[in-house]
Short mmCIF file of C-alpha atoms and ligand atoms in Angstrom, two decimals:
data_model
loop_
_atom_site.label_atom_id
_atom_site.label_comp_id
_atom_site.label_asym_id
_atom_site.label_seq_id
_atom_site.Cartn_x
_atom_site.Cartn_y
_atom_site.Cartn_z
CA UNK A 18 0.23 0.36 -0.41
CA UNK A 19 1.54 3.74 -0.52
CA UNK A 20 0.67 5.75 1.58
CA UNK A 21 1.69 9.99 0.47
CA UNK A 22 3.04 11.96 3.85
CA UNK A 23 1.70 15.87 3.59
CA UNK A 24 3.80 18.76 4.86
CA UNK A 25 6.34 16.00 6.34
CA UNK A 26 8.53 17.94 9.31
CA UNK A 27 11.86 16.29 10.07
CA UNK A 28 10.67 15.29 13.48
CA UNK A 29 7.52 13.21 11.43
CA UNK A 30 9.95 11.83 9.14
CA UNK A 31 12.32 10.55 12.44
CA UNK A 32 8.93 8.97 14.55
CA UNK A 33 7.41 7.16 11.32
CA UNK A 34 10.40 5.47 9.75
CA UNK A 35 11.36 3.52 12.39
CA UNK A 36 7.78 2.67 13.31
CA UNK A 37 7.36 2.02 9.20
CA UNK A 38 9.98 -1.04 10.15
CA UNK A 39 6.89 -2.56 12.14
CA UNK A 40 4.52 -2.25 8.66
CA UNK A 41 6.34 -3.69 6.02
CA UNK A 42 3.10 -3.72 4.06
CA UNK A 43 3.03 0.36 3.87
CA UNK A 44 5.52 2.64 1.37
CA UNK A 45 5.63 5.70 2.67
CA UNK A 46 6.67 9.35 0.80
CA UNK A 47 6.96 12.72 2.59
CA UNK A 48 6.54 15.31 0.72
CA UNK A 49 7.15 18.89 2.39
CA UNK A 50 3.67 20.59 0.55
CA UNK A 51 0.36 20.99 2.88
CA UNK A 52 -2.20 19.14 1.69
CA UNK A 53 -4.76 22.13 -0.03
CA UNK A 54 -6.50 21.61 -3.65
CA UNK A 55 -3.14 22.47 -5.74
CA UNK A 56 -1.14 20.01 -3.96
CA UNK A 57 -4.61 16.82 -3.88
CA UNK A 58 -3.82 15.66 -7.09
CA UNK A 59 0.12 14.78 -6.22
CA UNK A 60 -1.65 11.95 -4.35
CA UNK A 61 -2.80 9.92 -7.46
CA UNK A 62 -1.37 6.32 -7.71
CA UNK A 63 -1.39 6.73 -3.84
CA UNK A 64 -4.26 4.55 -1.67
CA UNK A 65 -4.22 6.91 1.32
CA UNK A 66 -2.33 10.16 1.83
CA UNK A 67 -1.29 11.82 6.33
CA UNK A 68 -2.75 14.63 6.64
CA UNK A 69 -2.10 17.54 9.73
CA UNK A 70 -4.62 18.86 11.45
CA UNK A 71 -3.27 22.50 9.59
CA UNK A 72 -4.16 20.54 6.14
CA UNK A 73 -7.03 22.02 4.08
CA UNK A 74 -9.47 18.56 4.01
CA UNK A 75 -12.62 20.50 2.56
CA UNK A 76 -15.10 19.16 0.15
CA UNK A 77 -12.48 20.43 -3.28
CA UNK A 78 -9.64 18.67 -2.05
CA UNK A 79 -11.62 15.09 -0.94
CA UNK A 80 -12.56 15.53 -4.70
CA UNK A 81 -9.30 15.73 -5.78
CA UNK A 82 -8.38 12.84 -3.75
CA UNK A 83 -11.09 10.82 -5.23
CA UNK A 84 -11.16 11.40 -8.49
CA UNK A 85 -7.02 10.14 -8.22
CA UNK A 86 -7.79 7.10 -6.43
CA UNK A 87 -7.00 7.73 -2.89
CA UNK A 88 -9.13 5.38 -0.80
CA UNK A 89 -7.78 6.58 2.84
CA UNK A 90 -7.27 9.52 4.58
CA UNK A 91 -5.55 9.39 7.47
CA UNK A 92 -5.46 12.31 9.71
CA UNK A 93 -2.17 12.60 12.34
CA UNK A 94 -3.90 14.57 14.82
CA UNK A 95 -7.14 14.59 16.99
CA UNK A 96 -8.52 17.09 15.86
CA UNK A 97 -10.42 16.78 12.86
CA UNK A 98 -12.35 20.49 12.51
CA UNK A 99 -10.52 20.58 9.01
CA UNK A 100 -11.97 17.57 6.82
CA UNK A 101 -15.65 17.63 5.30
CA UNK A 102 -16.45 14.30 7.02
CA UNK A 103 -19.99 14.65 5.14
CA UNK A 104 -18.02 14.94 1.52
CA UNK A 105 -16.01 12.39 2.36
CA UNK A 106 -19.15 9.76 3.34
CA UNK A 107 -20.28 10.15 0.46
CA UNK A 108 -17.30 9.31 -1.94
CA UNK A 109 -16.88 6.73 0.25
CA UNK A 110 -13.02 7.95 1.33
CA UNK A 111 -11.73 6.39 4.97
CA UNK A 112 -10.83 9.51 7.29
CA UNK A 113 -9.56 8.04 10.52
CA UNK A 114 -7.56 9.93 13.07
CA UNK A 115 -5.28 9.76 16.76
CA UNK A 116 -7.34 10.46 19.57
CA UNK A 117 -5.82 10.64 22.46
CA UNK A 118 -1.66 9.83 22.46
CA UNK A 119 -0.56 10.89 24.67
CA UNK A 120 -2.81 13.13 27.84
CA UNK A 121 0.21 12.92 29.64
CA UNK A 122 2.37 14.91 27.60
CA UNK A 123 -0.20 17.73 27.58
CA UNK A 124 -0.82 17.69 30.92
CA UNK A 125 2.54 17.57 32.08
CA UNK A 126 3.46 20.91 29.75
CA UNK A 127 0.17 22.38 31.35
CA UNK A 128 2.03 21.95 34.78
CA UNK A 129 5.13 22.98 33.87
CA UNK A 130 3.41 26.69 32.55
CA UNK A 131 2.28 26.47 35.41
CA UNK A 132 5.46 26.27 37.83
CA UNK A 133 7.48 28.52 34.65
CA UNK A 134 4.98 31.32 35.69
CA UNK A 135 4.10 31.20 39.22
CA UNK A 136 8.22 30.62 39.83
CA UNK A 137 8.95 33.02 36.73
CA UNK A 138 11.31 30.26 35.56
CA UNK A 139 12.07 31.84 32.24
CA UNK A 140 13.27 35.04 34.53
CA UNK A 141 15.31 33.74 37.34
CA UNK A 142 17.48 31.66 34.31
CA UNK A 143 18.13 34.71 31.93
CA UNK A 144 19.27 36.28 35.32
CA UNK A 145 21.38 33.65 36.40
CA UNK A 146 23.12 34.01 32.87
CA UNK A 147 23.65 37.48 32.97
CA UNK A 148 25.48 36.79 36.55
CA UNK A 149 22.90 38.91 38.80
CA UNK A 150 21.96 36.00 41.30
CA UNK A 151 18.92 38.54 43.48
CA UNK A 152 16.00 37.46 44.05
CA UNK A 153 14.07 40.31 43.01
CA UNK A 154 10.54 39.60 40.96
CA UNK A 155 11.16 35.56 42.00
CA UNK A 156 8.41 35.19 44.30
CA UNK A 157 5.82 32.88 43.56
CA UNK A 158 3.22 30.46 46.28
CA UNK A 159 3.15 27.32 46.67
CA UNK A 160 0.75 24.84 45.18
CA UNK A 161 0.45 22.65 48.44
CA UNK A 162 -3.01 22.93 49.51
CA UNK A 163 -4.02 25.20 46.96
CA UNK A 164 -7.06 24.38 44.54
CA UNK A 165 -6.87 23.35 41.23
CA UNK A 166 -9.35 24.50 38.68
CA UNK A 167 -9.80 22.01 36.04
CA UNK A 168 -12.30 22.56 32.84
CA UNK A 169 -12.80 19.71 30.90
CA UNK A 170 -11.96 16.10 32.73
CA UNK A 171 -11.24 14.07 30.01
CA UNK A 172 -7.94 12.18 28.74
CA UNK A 173 -5.86 15.49 29.20
CA UNK A 174 -7.70 17.07 32.32
CA UNK A 175 -7.97 13.66 34.05
CA UNK A 176 -4.01 13.76 33.08
CA UNK A 177 -3.49 17.05 34.36
CA UNK A 178 -5.44 16.09 37.87
CA UNK A 179 -3.36 13.33 38.21
CA UNK A 180 -1.00 15.59 38.77
CA UNK A 181 -1.80 18.14 40.77
CA UNK A 182 -3.17 15.94 43.18
CA UNK A 183 0.85 14.82 43.18
CA UNK A 184 1.71 18.26 44.09
CA UNK A 185 -0.94 17.87 47.43
CA UNK A 186 -3.72 20.08 46.22
CA UNK A 187 -7.23 20.42 45.97
CA UNK A 188 -9.17 19.87 42.70
CA UNK A 189 -12.26 20.47 42.04
CA UNK A 190 -13.78 20.44 38.58
CA UNK A 191 -16.14 21.88 35.73
CA UNK A 192 -17.72 19.33 33.41
CA UNK A 193 -20.75 18.18 31.37
CA UNK A 194 -19.56 15.00 31.91
CA UNK A 195 -18.77 13.98 35.25
CA UNK A 196 -15.63 11.44 35.07
CA UNK A 197 -16.00 8.32 36.93
CA UNK A 198 -11.96 7.59 37.02
CA UNK A 199 -11.61 10.83 39.25
CA UNK A 200 -14.15 10.03 41.64
CA UNK A 201 -12.29 9.46 44.76
CA UNK A 202 -10.10 13.07 44.87
CA UNK A 203 -11.85 15.81 42.31
CA UNK A 204 -15.28 18.02 43.46
CA UNK A 205 -17.24 18.56 40.52
CA UNK A 206 -18.56 21.78 41.07
CA UNK A 207 -19.97 25.09 38.71
CA UNK A 208 -18.54 27.17 36.40
CA UNK A 209 -18.71 29.65 38.58
CA UNK A 210 -17.71 28.37 41.91
CA UNK A 211 -14.58 26.86 40.21
CA UNK A 212 -13.41 30.17 38.71
CA UNK A 213 -14.56 31.75 42.14
CA UNK A 214 -12.48 29.02 44.09
CA UNK A 215 -9.35 28.00 42.37
CA UNK A 216 -5.92 29.35 42.28
CA UNK A 217 -4.90 27.64 39.46
CA UNK A 218 -6.72 27.12 36.59
CA UNK A 219 -5.97 25.04 33.31
CA UNK A 220 -8.46 24.00 30.31
CA UNK A 221 -8.65 21.08 29.08
CA UNK A 222 -12.28 21.14 27.45
CA UNK A 223 -12.11 21.42 23.38
CA UNK A 224 -13.11 23.77 21.61
CA UNK A 225 -17.24 24.34 20.40
CA UNK A 226 -19.82 27.14 20.76
CA UNK A 227 -20.39 27.40 24.11
CA UNK A 228 -16.71 27.12 25.24
CA UNK A 229 -15.90 30.05 22.64
CA UNK A 230 -14.20 33.07 24.77
CA UNK A 231 -15.30 31.13 27.71
CA UNK A 232 -12.24 33.64 29.47
CA UNK A 233 -13.99 36.89 29.18
CA UNK A 234 -13.41 39.83 31.31
CA UNK A 235 -17.31 38.84 33.30
CA UNK A 236 -15.21 35.27 34.46
CA UNK A 237 -11.69 36.44 34.82
CA UNK A 238 -13.78 39.46 37.35
CA UNK A 239 -14.82 36.14 39.04
CA UNK A 240 -11.44 35.00 39.63
CA UNK A 241 -9.26 35.27 42.35
CA UNK A 242 -6.54 37.68 42.73
CA UNK A 243 -3.42 35.87 41.98
CA UNK A 244 -4.61 33.15 39.99
CA UNK A 245 -2.17 31.19 37.53
CA UNK A 246 -4.60 30.85 34.63
CA UNK A 247 -3.24 28.02 31.74
CA UNK A 248 -4.09 27.08 28.61
CA UNK A 249 -2.84 24.36 26.51
CA UNK A 250 -6.86 23.02 25.08
CA UNK A 251 -7.12 25.98 21.72
CA UNK A 252 -6.62 29.25 21.95
CA UNK A 253 -9.96 30.72 21.48
CA UNK A 254 -10.99 29.59 24.53
CA UNK A 255 -10.18 32.43 26.01
CA UNK A 256 -10.43 36.44 24.51
CA UNK A 257 -7.59 37.36 24.34
CA UNK A 258 -8.15 41.42 24.59
CA UNK A 259 -9.98 40.45 27.33
CA UNK A 260 -7.21 38.79 28.79
CA UNK A 261 -5.59 41.62 28.77
CA UNK A 262 -7.94 43.88 30.23
CA UNK A 263 -7.32 41.08 33.19
CA UNK A 264 -3.54 40.97 33.47
CA UNK A 265 -3.95 45.29 33.78
CA UNK A 266 -6.68 44.59 36.68
CA UNK A 267 -3.60 42.44 38.37
CA UNK A 268 -5.81 39.97 38.61
CA UNK A 269 -3.21 37.29 37.79
CA UNK A 270 -0.32 35.86 39.45
CA UNK A 271 0.73 34.29 35.90
CA UNK A 272 -0.93 33.13 32.75
CA UNK A 273 1.11 30.11 30.93
CA UNK A 274 -0.08 29.64 27.23
CA UNK A 275 0.62 26.89 24.84
CA UNK A 276 -2.41 27.88 22.44
CA UNK A 277 -3.70 31.91 21.13
CA UNK A 278 -6.14 32.49 19.03
CA UNK A 279 -4.28 34.44 16.48
CA UNK A 280 -2.44 30.53 15.84
CA UNK A 281 -2.95 29.87 12.41
CA UNK A 282 0.43 28.66 11.15
CA UNK A 283 4.15 30.24 12.89
CA UNK A 284 2.76 33.68 14.22
CA UNK A 285 5.94 35.37 12.87
CA UNK A 286 7.22 33.33 10.34
CA UNK A 287 3.73 34.19 8.49
CA UNK A 288 3.05 37.69 9.74
CA UNK A 289 4.52 41.07 8.39
CA UNK A 290 6.32 43.22 10.63
CA UNK A 291 2.91 45.59 10.39
CA UNK A 292 0.88 42.77 11.53
CA UNK A 293 2.74 41.79 14.31
CA UNK A 294 2.44 45.34 15.80
CA UNK A 295 -1.03 44.72 16.31
CA UNK A 296 -0.86 41.21 17.33
CA UNK A 297 -2.37 40.41 20.24
CA UNK A 298 0.01 37.72 21.22
CA UNK A 299 2.57 40.39 21.17
CA UNK A 300 1.02 42.27 23.40
CA UNK A 301 0.61 39.48 25.58
CA UNK A 302 4.12 39.19 25.63
CA UNK A 303 5.44 42.44 26.93
CA UNK A 304 3.63 41.30 30.68
CA UNK A 305 6.03 39.66 32.87
CA UNK A 306 3.98 37.60 34.48
CA UNK A 307 3.22 35.79 30.93
CA UNK A 308 4.33 32.41 29.60
CA UNK A 309 3.80 31.23 25.76
CA UNK A 310 4.94 27.98 24.31
CA UNK A 311 4.50 27.75 20.47
CA UNK A 312 1.71 24.84 20.56
CA UNK A 313 4.04 22.18 21.78
CA UNK A 314 1.56 20.27 23.81
CA UNK A 315 1.96 17.75 22.05
CA UNK A 316 5.71 17.27 20.91
CA UNK A 317 7.46 14.49 23.06
CA UNK A 318 8.62 11.52 21.85
CA UNK A 319 6.15 9.19 23.90
CA UNK A 320 3.37 11.38 21.89
CA UNK A 321 4.93 11.02 18.51
CA UNK A 322 5.35 7.40 18.00
CA UNK A 323 2.30 6.92 19.34
CA UNK A 324 0.73 9.00 16.80
CA UNK A 325 3.02 7.15 14.00
CA UNK A 326 1.78 3.70 15.73
CA UNK A 327 -1.76 4.75 15.56
CA UNK A 328 -1.64 6.10 12.18
CA UNK A 329 -0.19 3.14 10.74
CA UNK A 330 -2.10 0.41 12.48
CA UNK A 331 -5.56 2.91 11.49
CA UNK A 332 -4.65 2.15 7.34
CA UNK A 333 -4.40 -1.41 7.58
CA UNK A 334 -7.09 -1.10 9.96
CA UNK A 335 -8.73 1.13 7.23
CA UNK A 336 -8.27 -1.96 4.30
CA UNK A 337 -9.31 -4.36 5.67
CA UNK A 338 -12.56 -2.35 6.42
CA UNK A 339 -12.20 -2.23 10.48
CA UNK A 340 -14.23 0.20 12.99
CA UNK A 341 -13.01 1.43 16.24
CA UNK A 342 -13.17 4.57 17.97
CA UNK A 343 -10.19 6.22 15.68
CA UNK A 344 -13.12 6.35 12.74
CA UNK A 345 -14.00 10.10 11.42
CA UNK A 346 -15.76 8.92 8.70
P1 LIG B 24 -11.29 14.70 25.80
O1 LIG B 24 -12.46 14.44 24.20
O2 LIG B 24 -10.49 12.93 25.94
O3 LIG B 24 -11.88 15.95 27.17
C1 LIG B 24 -12.53 16.59 26.92
C2 LIG B 24 -13.56 16.68 27.60
O4 LIG B 24 -13.56 18.17 27.66
C3 LIG B 24 -14.45 15.33 27.77
O5 LIG B 24 -14.78 15.62 29.18
C4 LIG B 24 -15.56 16.69 27.07
O6 LIG B 24 -16.52 16.34 28.15
C5 LIG B 24 -15.52 17.77 28.13
N1 LIG B 24 -16.05 19.31 27.44
C6 LIG B 24 -17.06 19.39 26.34
N2 LIG B 24 -17.66 20.51 26.51
C7 LIG B 24 -17.60 20.88 27.67
C8 LIG B 24 -17.69 21.78 28.31
N3 LIG B 24 -18.60 23.16 27.65
N4 LIG B 24 -17.18 22.58 29.36
C9 LIG B 24 -16.79 22.01 30.10
N5 LIG B 24 -16.08 20.51 29.73
C10 LIG B 24 -16.15 19.89 28.18
O7 LIG B 24 -10.13 15.28 25.25
P2 LIG B 24 -8.62 15.44 25.32
O8 LIG B 24 -7.69 14.51 24.64
O9 LIG B 24 -8.42 15.56 26.53
O10 LIG B 24 -7.91 17.46 24.92
C11 LIG B 24 -8.64 17.96 25.29
C12 LIG B 24 -8.30 19.01 24.46
O11 LIG B 24 -7.46 19.36 24.48
C13 LIG B 24 -8.69 18.93 22.92
O12 LIG B 24 -9.72 19.28 22.66
C14 LIG B 24 -7.28 19.92 22.28
O13 LIG B 24 -7.91 20.92 21.62
C15 LIG B 24 -6.18 19.63 23.64
N6 LIG B 24 -4.90 19.73 22.85
C16 LIG B 24 -3.60 20.17 23.16
C17 LIG B 24 -2.32 19.94 23.07
C18 LIG B 24 -1.90 20.34 22.05
O14 LIG B 24 -0.75 20.12 22.05
N7 LIG B 24 -1.17 21.58 23.18
C19 LIG B 24 -3.10 18.26 21.92
C20 LIG B 24 -4.38 17.28 21.81
C21 LIG B 24 -4.87 18.29 22.27
#
């Protein structure tokens, strides 16, 4: 079976090539081009294509893939909001994805961001490198016996809850469904109560109409002064302008973001200097208590291996007509 791998980064090849040895029946060609209508004809002669969350897997692309004989679309990510599922079904293209490849990878980064903004590790690192061993601006708070509020207790939120438990925190959570695995140590509360009681708020729910901008000035005002906010989920859960307003009101001890509203592509590579001057992400970076990382939650050795393994298993399953929780269409 032949698989064309779109938008291949060096790290994709490094994780897929060794795993590919376990799947000798799959022959992979890697290309750097992103999947879109213009590049879809390149898949002529391939059984399947592999795409990422950044690809355009809309109706036009799917039609071209289908016309060129492609039967399987293997998403090497959990999200599939960029796939026209109805069109794929109409064309009989099987689409599979990789849900929950390594919840711990994202949860560990969430706690890393919380610790980094609390203890100002980015500032401490730079100070000591410049031979400044003073402690000015570095005072943090203990997490021990503080309250962690987890919004969304699916796979990643549950992993974050377990990490917070390890720190000796009290854990409260809000979710539309309660996770029975957490019942021994997590207290479910309303979202308002979570906002008002938490010392650390970590977002782990999906971006949907009813979660869009859930962190807005109205909700920020319900939070404790000196709260820490971490978002490793999706940028648009937070209204960035109103977050900046909250930061100006001195609400936050720290804010750690792995995701942000302006995230389409690399903010720095894709945007002109002029646009950057008006970028809210750049404005956020001007605050000393904000730390931003570049959507690296999933980026661990184990998570990449799991993605590669599941993606290639998905291709075999697609060929054999096996259906499971990885099915999109
Ligand atoms: P999941 O599907 O296991 O859990 C999501 C949870 O959110 C579920 O328990 C669901 O009931 C809950 N939820 C749904 N609507 C809600 C609402 N209105 N309020 C509160 N909770 C709600 O998903 P998983 O694997 O834990 O991923 C969570 C999020 O993490 C994903 O949606 C994705 O945006 C993000 N993510 C970030 C990565 C990164 O590299 N930073 C990598 C992978 C995922």
